């Protein structure tokens, strides 16, 4: 069998990544060649994107350099046109029945996914019908919760069961257009209500935020005891405030006298801030931030303490038209202030002959046609224009900042997720500067030029 050829663009990205590693550990190509026991020509071929780095070479590099294997492997881009569409027929082919307690409980189907996206969307039909709405009904088969955040959109008559932080079981009677959000590791399950004419359906969109990937890997390299200490007490606003102050105070190794001198705040008051007895005013917080050499935002707790389960019925969704010509009507679905870069909408598409690509957002997007009519999705990516149909039951993934629109008469579900780049990473990239963004994304030059004086 002929070996699959690695795409040239993949090799180029891999070579840029390898050069970035060498820059980070301060190795010139000739240093790397000598330490890895290969020729400088082979190093140059890898850096220039003409040769893939072998697993044996990576294995050797990991033994002699302070790097991990995963540092050498780049993400595969399976979305070269900016949008991936999965039609309903292909979704049906992925159908599988999940049993609970020896009986069919769920039918799962895949919908549009991408290796570059942070979410794992699930189409789930509730095969179990329940004869009452008791949260302790023995036919409701609970899970143990999972590591991913979960947004759920409901179609039909579905019972949503969940445990609160005290372990008490609840049931919410959900209908078409209702939605919910749950935090990771919340035990839950779903069933169809007894009088429903059809089995209930949910679109369960599970996704990782900041804890997956590198952060999870770093945590896993520590003992459970050490890693667990990164989780601060955010049970109340007062506890959040003191926990944040305590963390930054401890990593600065100030004595209380030094802390008092730097902040000009009396020691007794500082102790109250650190011991959950008082929340600093903004003036005091500014002084503390200056003393600790951090930003005020680093010391500020969340504005509100929200439930780990957020339920929103469709009738309570705020809604508005967008843009001014009313091509769309947005309904704001369940969300949490703890994840400010996660947005969920039900969008009504109104017929329009406007060709403007009137949607573009800096978030990953999941789209599902929950209506009964065919829609068109138009977009532009890397100076090329595209148009595809989006039939009922079809789904799509849209990369961040891809200009697009939806045309026709219909209804879609849209979930927008920030991934790893937004938030602190975005701030760091912005501090690095727009002019250096290309090198931050893909390194192309050595950190110094040995041939040019004063380079």
Short mmCIF file of C-alpha atoms in Angstrom, two decimals:
data_model
loop_
_atom_site.label_atom_id
_atom_site.label_comp_id
_atom_site.label_asym_id
_atom_site.label_seq_id
_atom_site.Cartn_x
_atom_site.Cartn_y
_atom_site.Cartn_z
CA UNK A 1 0.00 0.00 0.00
CA UNK A 2 1.36 3.40 -0.96
CA UNK A 3 2.15 5.55 2.07
CA UNK A 4 -0.07 8.62 2.39
CA UNK A 5 1.80 11.76 1.39
CA UNK A 6 2.09 14.41 4.07
CA UNK A 7 0.64 17.71 2.74
CA UNK A 8 3.25 20.37 1.99
CA UNK A 9 1.44 22.91 4.17
CA UNK A 10 1.62 20.45 7.06
CA UNK A 11 5.37 20.03 6.57
CA UNK A 12 5.89 23.78 6.48
CA UNK A 13 3.96 24.24 9.72
CA UNK A 14 5.85 21.35 11.28
CA UNK A 15 9.17 22.90 10.22
CA UNK A 16 8.19 26.28 11.64
CA UNK A 17 7.21 24.59 14.89
CA UNK A 18 10.57 22.79 15.04
CA UNK A 19 12.42 26.08 14.49
CA UNK A 20 10.36 27.62 17.29
CA UNK A 21 11.43 24.80 19.63
CA UNK A 22 15.10 25.34 18.74
CA UNK A 23 14.73 29.07 19.35
CA UNK A 24 13.08 28.46 22.73
CA UNK A 25 15.87 26.17 23.98
CA UNK A 26 18.53 28.36 22.31
CA UNK A 27 19.88 25.82 19.83
CA UNK A 28 21.20 26.84 16.44
CA UNK A 29 20.51 24.36 13.63
CA UNK A 30 24.15 23.22 13.80
CA UNK A 31 23.83 22.64 17.57
CA UNK A 32 20.71 20.57 17.02
CA UNK A 33 22.39 18.54 14.28
CA UNK A 34 25.36 17.72 16.49
CA UNK A 35 23.29 16.81 19.55
CA UNK A 36 20.81 14.71 17.59
CA UNK A 37 23.55 12.99 15.61
CA UNK A 38 22.29 13.96 12.15
CA UNK A 39 23.56 16.20 9.37
CA UNK A 40 22.93 19.93 9.23
CA UNK A 41 21.39 19.29 5.81
CA UNK A 42 18.68 17.11 7.40
CA UNK A 43 17.98 19.76 10.03
CA UNK A 44 17.64 22.38 7.30
CA UNK A 45 15.25 20.15 5.33
CA UNK A 46 13.03 19.74 8.41
CA UNK A 47 13.04 23.47 9.17
CA UNK A 48 12.28 24.41 5.55
CA UNK A 49 9.30 22.05 5.41
CA UNK A 50 10.83 19.64 2.90
CA UNK A 51 11.10 16.68 5.27
CA UNK A 52 9.00 15.40 8.13
CA UNK A 53 10.63 14.94 11.51
CA UNK A 54 10.75 11.23 12.33
CA UNK A 55 9.45 9.66 15.52
CA UNK A 56 12.95 8.32 16.23
CA UNK A 57 14.37 11.83 16.05
CA UNK A 58 11.64 13.10 18.39
CA UNK A 59 12.37 10.25 20.79
CA UNK A 60 16.04 11.23 20.89
CA UNK A 61 15.27 14.94 21.27
CA UNK A 62 13.06 14.26 24.28
CA UNK A 63 15.86 12.34 25.99
CA UNK A 64 18.43 15.14 25.70
CA UNK A 65 16.31 18.33 25.72
CA UNK A 66 13.76 19.70 28.23
CA UNK A 67 10.85 19.13 25.83
CA UNK A 68 7.96 16.69 25.53
CA UNK A 69 6.96 14.51 22.58
CA UNK A 70 3.72 16.41 22.07
CA UNK A 71 5.67 19.65 21.54
CA UNK A 72 6.73 18.36 18.13
CA UNK A 73 3.28 17.35 16.90
CA UNK A 74 1.13 20.06 15.37
CA UNK A 75 -2.64 20.11 15.00
CA UNK A 76 -3.95 18.76 11.70
CA UNK A 77 -6.21 21.20 9.89
CA UNK A 78 -9.19 19.23 8.57
CA UNK A 79 -11.06 22.41 7.65
CA UNK A 80 -9.08 23.86 4.70
CA UNK A 81 -12.02 25.91 3.35
CA UNK A 82 -13.01 27.42 6.71
CA UNK A 83 -16.26 25.45 7.12
CA UNK A 84 -17.08 21.74 7.49
CA UNK A 85 -20.61 20.47 6.79
CA UNK A 86 -22.01 17.09 7.83
CA UNK A 87 -25.29 16.13 6.21
CA UNK A 88 -28.10 14.32 7.97
CA UNK A 89 -27.53 11.09 5.98
CA UNK A 90 -23.91 10.84 7.11
CA UNK A 91 -25.02 11.61 10.64
CA UNK A 92 -27.51 8.73 10.46
CA UNK A 93 -24.75 6.34 9.37
CA UNK A 94 -22.95 6.98 12.65
CA UNK A 95 -25.98 5.86 14.70
CA UNK A 96 -25.28 3.62 17.68
CA UNK A 97 -27.53 2.49 20.54
CA UNK A 98 -26.27 2.96 24.09
CA UNK A 99 -27.73 0.63 26.68
CA UNK A 100 -28.16 1.39 30.36
CA UNK A 101 -29.13 -1.34 32.84
CA UNK A 102 -29.40 -3.80 29.93
CA UNK A 103 -32.00 -1.80 27.97
CA UNK A 104 -31.73 0.66 25.06
CA UNK A 105 -31.40 4.11 26.62
CA UNK A 106 -29.94 6.52 24.06
CA UNK A 107 -29.40 6.63 20.30
CA UNK A 108 -26.23 8.61 19.56
CA UNK A 109 -25.28 10.19 16.23
CA UNK A 110 -22.30 12.29 15.22
CA UNK A 111 -22.75 15.77 13.81
CA UNK A 112 -20.20 18.21 12.37
CA UNK A 113 -16.86 18.15 14.20
CA UNK A 114 -13.37 19.38 13.50
CA UNK A 115 -9.94 18.57 14.91
CA UNK A 116 -9.38 22.30 15.21
CA UNK A 117 -12.54 22.92 17.26
CA UNK A 118 -12.93 22.67 21.06
CA UNK A 119 -16.37 21.01 21.10
CA UNK A 120 -17.74 17.51 20.68
CA UNK A 121 -21.39 17.80 19.61
CA UNK A 122 -23.76 14.88 20.22
CA UNK A 123 -27.18 14.13 18.72
CA UNK A 124 -28.96 12.04 21.36
CA UNK A 125 -32.43 10.49 21.11
CA UNK A 126 -33.97 9.56 24.47
CA UNK A 127 -35.22 5.98 24.08
CA UNK A 128 -36.36 5.57 27.66
CA UNK A 129 -39.91 6.79 28.45
CA UNK A 130 -40.64 7.58 32.08
CA UNK A 131 -44.09 7.17 33.66
CA UNK A 132 -43.69 10.06 36.13
CA UNK A 133 -41.55 13.13 36.82
CA UNK A 134 -39.96 11.88 40.03
CA UNK A 135 -36.21 12.69 40.10
CA UNK A 136 -35.67 9.40 41.93
CA UNK A 137 -37.47 7.26 39.32
CA UNK A 138 -35.44 4.01 39.19
CA UNK A 139 -35.68 3.81 35.39
CA UNK A 140 -33.66 7.02 34.98
CA UNK A 141 -30.07 5.81 34.59
CA UNK A 142 -27.63 8.47 35.83
CA UNK A 143 -24.06 9.07 34.75
CA UNK A 144 -21.20 10.23 37.01
CA UNK A 145 -20.71 13.54 35.22
CA UNK A 146 -17.85 14.21 32.80
CA UNK A 147 -14.88 16.53 32.39
CA UNK A 148 -16.42 18.62 29.61
CA UNK A 149 -18.70 21.62 29.96
CA UNK A 150 -22.09 20.91 28.42
CA UNK A 151 -24.68 23.04 26.64
CA UNK A 152 -27.91 21.26 25.68
CA UNK A 153 -30.72 22.26 23.32
CA UNK A 154 -34.00 20.38 23.70
CA UNK A 155 -36.40 19.17 20.98
CA UNK A 156 -39.64 17.57 22.15
CA UNK A 157 -40.67 16.61 25.67
CA UNK A 158 -37.55 15.71 27.62
CA UNK A 159 -36.96 15.25 31.34
CA UNK A 160 -33.57 16.59 32.41
CA UNK A 161 -32.30 15.12 35.68
CA UNK A 162 -29.36 16.59 37.59
CA UNK A 163 -27.73 16.69 41.00
CA UNK A 164 -27.04 19.95 42.83
CA UNK A 165 -23.85 20.65 44.82
CA UNK A 166 -25.38 19.01 47.91
CA UNK A 167 -26.11 15.81 45.99
CA UNK A 168 -29.87 16.35 45.86
CA UNK A 169 -31.58 15.10 42.70
CA UNK A 170 -33.81 17.34 40.59
CA UNK A 171 -35.81 17.02 37.38
CA UNK A 172 -36.60 19.82 34.92
CA UNK A 173 -39.39 19.39 32.36
CA UNK A 174 -37.90 20.66 29.11
CA UNK A 175 -39.59 21.41 25.78
CA UNK A 176 -38.54 22.42 22.27
CA UNK A 177 -36.34 25.50 22.31
CA UNK A 178 -35.41 25.22 26.00
CA UNK A 179 -31.72 25.00 26.86
CA UNK A 180 -29.35 24.41 29.75
CA UNK A 181 -25.69 24.60 30.77
CA UNK A 182 -23.95 22.36 33.32
CA UNK A 183 -20.45 22.51 34.75
CA UNK A 184 -18.05 19.55 34.46
CA UNK A 185 -18.65 16.52 36.69
CA UNK A 186 -22.34 17.26 37.31
CA UNK A 187 -24.20 13.89 37.41
CA UNK A 188 -27.18 13.96 35.03
CA UNK A 189 -29.39 12.01 32.64
CA UNK A 190 -32.26 12.49 30.18
CA UNK A 191 -35.51 10.64 29.41
CA UNK A 192 -38.64 11.12 27.30
CA UNK A 193 -41.84 12.02 29.17
CA UNK A 194 -44.56 9.38 29.16
CA UNK A 195 -47.20 11.30 27.16
CA UNK A 196 -44.80 12.50 24.43
CA UNK A 197 -45.89 11.65 20.88
CA UNK A 198 -42.25 11.11 19.85
CA UNK A 199 -39.03 10.34 21.62
CA UNK A 200 -37.32 13.45 22.93
CA UNK A 201 -34.15 14.66 21.27
CA UNK A 202 -31.25 16.69 22.61
CA UNK A 203 -28.32 18.37 20.92
CA UNK A 204 -25.70 18.04 23.64
CA UNK A 205 -22.64 20.13 22.88
CA UNK A 206 -19.79 19.15 25.17
CA UNK A 207 -16.65 21.24 25.07
CA UNK A 208 -13.39 21.90 26.83
CA UNK A 209 -12.41 25.39 27.85
CA UNK A 210 -9.01 26.25 29.36
CA UNK A 211 -8.36 23.07 31.35
CA UNK A 212 -7.99 20.66 28.43
CA UNK A 213 -4.82 20.12 26.40
CA UNK A 214 -1.61 21.61 27.76
CA UNK A 215 -3.13 22.69 31.08
CA UNK A 216 -4.52 19.23 31.77
CA UNK A 217 -1.18 17.70 30.78
CA UNK A 218 0.69 20.02 33.16
CA UNK A 219 -1.69 19.17 36.00
CA UNK A 220 -1.34 15.45 35.32
CA UNK A 221 2.45 15.72 35.66
CA UNK A 222 2.01 16.74 39.33
CA UNK A 223 0.85 14.77 42.31
CA UNK A 224 -2.88 14.97 42.97
CA UNK A 225 -2.17 16.81 46.21
CA UNK A 226 -0.03 19.50 44.54
CA UNK A 227 -2.24 19.85 41.46
CA UNK A 228 -5.40 20.18 43.56
CA UNK A 229 -4.00 23.23 45.32
CA UNK A 230 -4.43 25.27 42.12
CA UNK A 231 -8.20 25.06 42.66
CA UNK A 232 -9.05 28.05 44.86
CA UNK A 233 -12.16 28.45 46.99
CA UNK A 234 -14.68 30.16 44.71
CA UNK A 235 -17.75 29.12 46.70
CA UNK A 236 -18.63 32.74 47.57
CA UNK A 237 -17.50 36.17 46.41
CA UNK A 238 -15.78 36.73 49.78
CA UNK A 239 -13.94 33.42 49.59
CA UNK A 240 -12.98 34.08 45.97
CA UNK A 241 -11.53 37.50 46.82
CA UNK A 242 -9.45 36.26 49.76
CA UNK A 243 -8.27 33.12 47.90
CA UNK A 244 -6.99 35.19 44.98
CA UNK A 245 -5.25 37.67 47.28
CA UNK A 246 -3.75 34.84 49.33
CA UNK A 247 -2.41 33.10 46.21
CA UNK A 248 -0.63 36.18 44.82
CA UNK A 249 0.57 37.20 48.28
CA UNK A 250 2.14 33.79 48.87
CA UNK A 251 3.88 33.56 45.50
CA UNK A 252 5.45 36.99 46.17
CA UNK A 253 6.93 35.87 49.52
CA UNK A 254 6.26 39.22 51.20
CA UNK A 255 6.36 39.47 54.95
CA UNK A 256 3.30 41.22 56.33
CA UNK A 257 5.48 44.20 57.20
CA UNK A 258 6.75 44.44 53.63
CA UNK A 259 3.18 44.05 52.33
CA UNK A 260 2.01 46.88 54.61
CA UNK A 261 4.87 49.14 53.53
CA UNK A 262 4.26 48.55 49.83
CA UNK A 263 0.50 49.02 49.95
CA UNK A 264 0.35 51.72 52.70
CA UNK A 265 -2.65 49.75 53.99
CA UNK A 266 -2.65 48.93 57.74
CA UNK A 267 -1.60 45.40 58.57
CA UNK A 268 -4.84 44.66 60.40
CA UNK A 269 -6.85 45.56 57.30
CA UNK A 270 -4.67 43.41 55.05
CA UNK A 271 -5.20 40.45 57.36
CA UNK A 272 -8.95 40.95 57.08
CA UNK A 273 -8.69 40.92 53.27
CA UNK A 274 -6.67 37.69 53.36
CA UNK A 275 -8.90 35.96 55.91
CA UNK A 276 -12.26 36.34 54.12
CA UNK A 277 -13.55 38.97 56.55
CA UNK A 278 -13.62 41.90 54.15
CA UNK A 279 -13.48 42.57 50.40
CA UNK A 280 -11.07 45.37 49.40
CA UNK A 281 -12.44 48.57 47.92
CA UNK A 282 -11.26 49.35 44.42
CA UNK A 283 -8.78 51.92 45.79
CA UNK A 284 -7.29 49.32 48.13
CA UNK A 285 -7.32 46.71 45.38
CA UNK A 286 -5.34 49.08 43.14
CA UNK A 287 -2.72 49.54 45.86
CA UNK A 288 -2.48 45.79 46.43
CA UNK A 289 -2.19 45.08 42.69
CA UNK A 290 0.61 47.64 42.38
CA UNK A 291 2.44 46.10 45.33
CA UNK A 292 2.11 42.59 43.91
CA UNK A 293 2.96 43.76 40.36
CA UNK A 294 -0.24 42.35 38.87
CA UNK A 295 -3.33 43.79 37.22
CA UNK A 296 -6.44 44.56 39.26
CA UNK A 297 -8.40 42.05 37.17
CA UNK A 298 -6.15 39.26 38.45
CA UNK A 299 -7.35 39.93 41.99
CA UNK A 300 -11.05 40.41 41.28
CA UNK A 301 -13.53 37.57 41.89
CA UNK A 302 -16.41 36.82 39.56
CA UNK A 303 -19.18 39.40 39.78
CA UNK A 304 -21.82 36.75 40.55
CA UNK A 305 -21.84 33.25 41.97
CA UNK A 306 -23.93 31.16 39.57
CA UNK A 307 -25.48 27.75 39.93
CA UNK A 308 -23.59 24.83 38.41
CA UNK A 309 -26.78 24.08 36.46
CA UNK A 310 -28.38 26.88 34.45
CA UNK A 311 -31.77 26.26 32.84
CA UNK A 312 -33.49 28.67 30.45
CA UNK A 313 -36.91 28.12 28.92
CA UNK A 314 -37.49 29.46 25.43
CA UNK A 315 -40.14 31.90 26.59
CA UNK A 316 -37.57 33.61 28.83
CA UNK A 317 -34.96 34.05 26.08
CA UNK A 318 -34.11 37.64 25.21
CA UNK A 319 -34.47 38.16 21.46
CA UNK A 320 -33.64 40.83 18.88
CA UNK A 321 -33.17 41.33 15.16
CA UNK A 322 -29.78 41.61 13.47
CA UNK A 323 -28.52 43.50 11.55
CA UNK A 324 -30.67 46.60 10.98
CA UNK A 325 -32.31 45.01 7.92
CA UNK A 326 -33.53 42.13 10.12
CA UNK A 327 -31.99 39.22 8.19
CA UNK A 328 -31.94 37.29 11.47
CA UNK A 329 -33.83 37.08 14.74
CA UNK A 330 -31.57 35.99 17.62
CA UNK A 331 -32.82 34.17 20.74
CA UNK A 332 -30.26 34.09 23.55
CA UNK A 333 -30.05 30.59 25.06
CA UNK A 334 -28.55 29.33 28.34
CA UNK A 335 -25.07 30.62 29.19
CA UNK A 336 -22.84 31.36 32.18
CA UNK A 337 -20.76 34.39 33.13
CA UNK A 338 -18.00 31.95 34.13
CA UNK A 339 -17.44 31.25 30.42
CA UNK A 340 -17.75 34.70 28.83
CA UNK A 341 -16.58 33.46 25.43
CA UNK A 342 -19.35 30.86 25.14
CA UNK A 343 -22.51 32.09 23.40
CA UNK A 344 -25.55 30.04 22.37
CA UNK A 345 -28.36 31.22 20.09
CA UNK A 346 -31.42 29.99 18.29
CA UNK A 347 -31.53 32.08 15.10
CA UNK A 348 -34.54 32.56 12.83
CA UNK A 349 -33.39 33.12 9.22
CA UNK A 350 -35.57 35.51 7.24
CA UNK A 351 -35.68 35.43 3.43
CA UNK A 352 -33.37 38.05 1.93
CA UNK A 353 -31.67 38.78 -1.38
CA UNK A 354 -28.90 40.67 0.44
CA UNK A 355 -25.56 39.12 -0.59
CA UNK A 356 -23.59 40.71 2.24
CA UNK A 357 -21.58 38.27 4.34
CA UNK A 358 -23.09 39.77 7.47
CA UNK A 359 -21.75 37.36 10.11
CA UNK A 360 -18.15 37.14 11.35
CA UNK A 361 -17.13 36.34 14.93
CA UNK A 362 -13.85 35.54 16.64
CA UNK A 363 -15.12 32.27 18.08
CA UNK A 364 -15.44 28.66 16.91
CA UNK A 365 -19.01 27.99 15.82
CA UNK A 366 -21.21 24.92 15.75
CA UNK A 367 -24.36 25.18 13.59
CA UNK A 368 -27.32 22.76 13.36
CA UNK A 369 -30.36 23.22 11.11
CA UNK A 370 -33.18 22.60 13.60
CA UNK A 371 -35.86 23.87 11.22
CA UNK A 372 -37.89 22.17 8.50
CA UNK A 373 -36.53 23.96 5.43
CA UNK A 374 -33.33 24.05 3.39
CA UNK A 375 -30.96 26.97 3.92
CA UNK A 376 -27.90 28.25 2.09
CA UNK A 377 -24.63 29.11 3.79
CA UNK A 378 -22.28 31.43 1.88
CA UNK A 379 -18.76 32.25 3.01
CA UNK A 380 -15.34 33.56 2.03
CA UNK A 381 -12.05 32.00 3.15
CA UNK A 382 -8.57 32.98 1.99
CA UNK A 383 -10.02 35.06 -0.85
CA UNK A 384 -12.21 32.24 -2.20
CA UNK A 385 -16.01 32.22 -2.17
CA UNK A 386 -18.13 29.18 -1.30
CA UNK A 387 -21.80 28.23 -1.10
CA UNK A 388 -23.36 25.07 0.36
CA UNK A 389 -26.84 23.85 1.22
CA UNK A 390 -27.79 23.22 4.82
CA UNK A 391 -30.72 20.78 4.85
CA UNK A 392 -32.83 20.04 7.95
CA UNK A 393 -30.69 17.89 10.26
CA UNK A 394 -27.43 19.04 8.62
CA UNK A 395 -24.74 20.57 10.80
CA UNK A 396 -21.63 22.67 10.29
CA UNK A 397 -18.44 23.87 11.95
CA UNK A 398 -17.23 27.42 11.18
CA UNK A 399 -13.70 28.62 11.96
CA UNK A 400 -13.22 31.94 13.82
CA UNK A 401 -13.34 35.14 11.76
CA UNK A 402 -14.75 33.46 8.64
CA UNK A 403 -17.14 35.90 6.93
CA UNK A 404 -20.43 34.13 6.16
CA UNK A 405 -24.21 34.39 5.99
CA UNK A 406 -27.30 32.19 6.03
CA UNK A 407 -30.07 32.68 3.49
CA UNK A 408 -33.56 31.21 3.14
CA UNK A 409 -36.40 30.82 5.63
CA UNK A 410 -35.60 28.60 8.58
CA UNK A 411 -34.16 28.11 12.04
CA UNK A 412 -30.68 27.15 13.25
CA UNK A 413 -28.95 26.46 16.53
CA UNK A 414 -25.57 28.17 16.94
CA UNK A 415 -23.03 27.59 19.70
CA UNK A 416 -19.97 29.81 19.80
CA UNK A 417 -16.91 28.78 21.83
CA UNK A 418 -13.69 30.68 22.42
CA UNK A 419 -11.27 27.77 22.65
CA UNK A 420 -7.77 28.37 24.01
CA UNK A 421 -6.95 31.67 22.29
CA UNK A 422 -9.46 34.09 23.82
CA UNK A 423 -9.08 35.54 27.31
CA UNK A 424 -5.60 35.56 28.84
CA UNK A 425 -4.00 34.06 25.72
CA UNK A 426 -5.58 36.78 23.58
CA UNK A 427 -4.30 39.44 25.98
CA UNK A 428 -0.80 37.96 25.84
CA UNK A 429 -0.88 37.85 22.04
CA UNK A 430 -2.05 41.46 22.01
CA UNK A 431 0.84 42.46 24.29
CA UNK A 432 3.28 40.66 21.96
CA UNK A 433 1.84 42.98 19.31
CA UNK A 434 0.08 42.79 15.97
CA UNK A 435 3.40 43.21 14.15
CA UNK A 436 4.76 40.04 15.81
CA UNK A 437 1.61 37.93 15.49
CA UNK A 438 2.80 36.04 12.40
CA UNK A 439 5.93 34.85 14.20
CA UNK A 440 3.92 33.98 17.31
CA UNK A 441 1.62 31.83 15.17
CA UNK A 442 4.36 30.26 13.08
CA UNK A 443 8.05 30.94 13.65
CA UNK A 444 10.01 31.51 10.44
CA UNK A 445 13.38 32.97 11.49
CA UNK A 446 16.15 32.10 13.91
CA UNK A 447 16.19 34.26 17.05
CA UNK A 448 19.43 35.86 15.85
CA UNK A 449 21.33 36.17 12.57
CA UNK A 450 24.91 34.90 13.03
CA UNK A 451 26.07 36.47 9.74
CA UNK A 452 24.90 40.03 10.31
CA UNK A 453 26.59 42.29 12.89
CA UNK A 454 24.24 43.90 15.45
CA UNK A 455 21.26 41.90 14.14
#
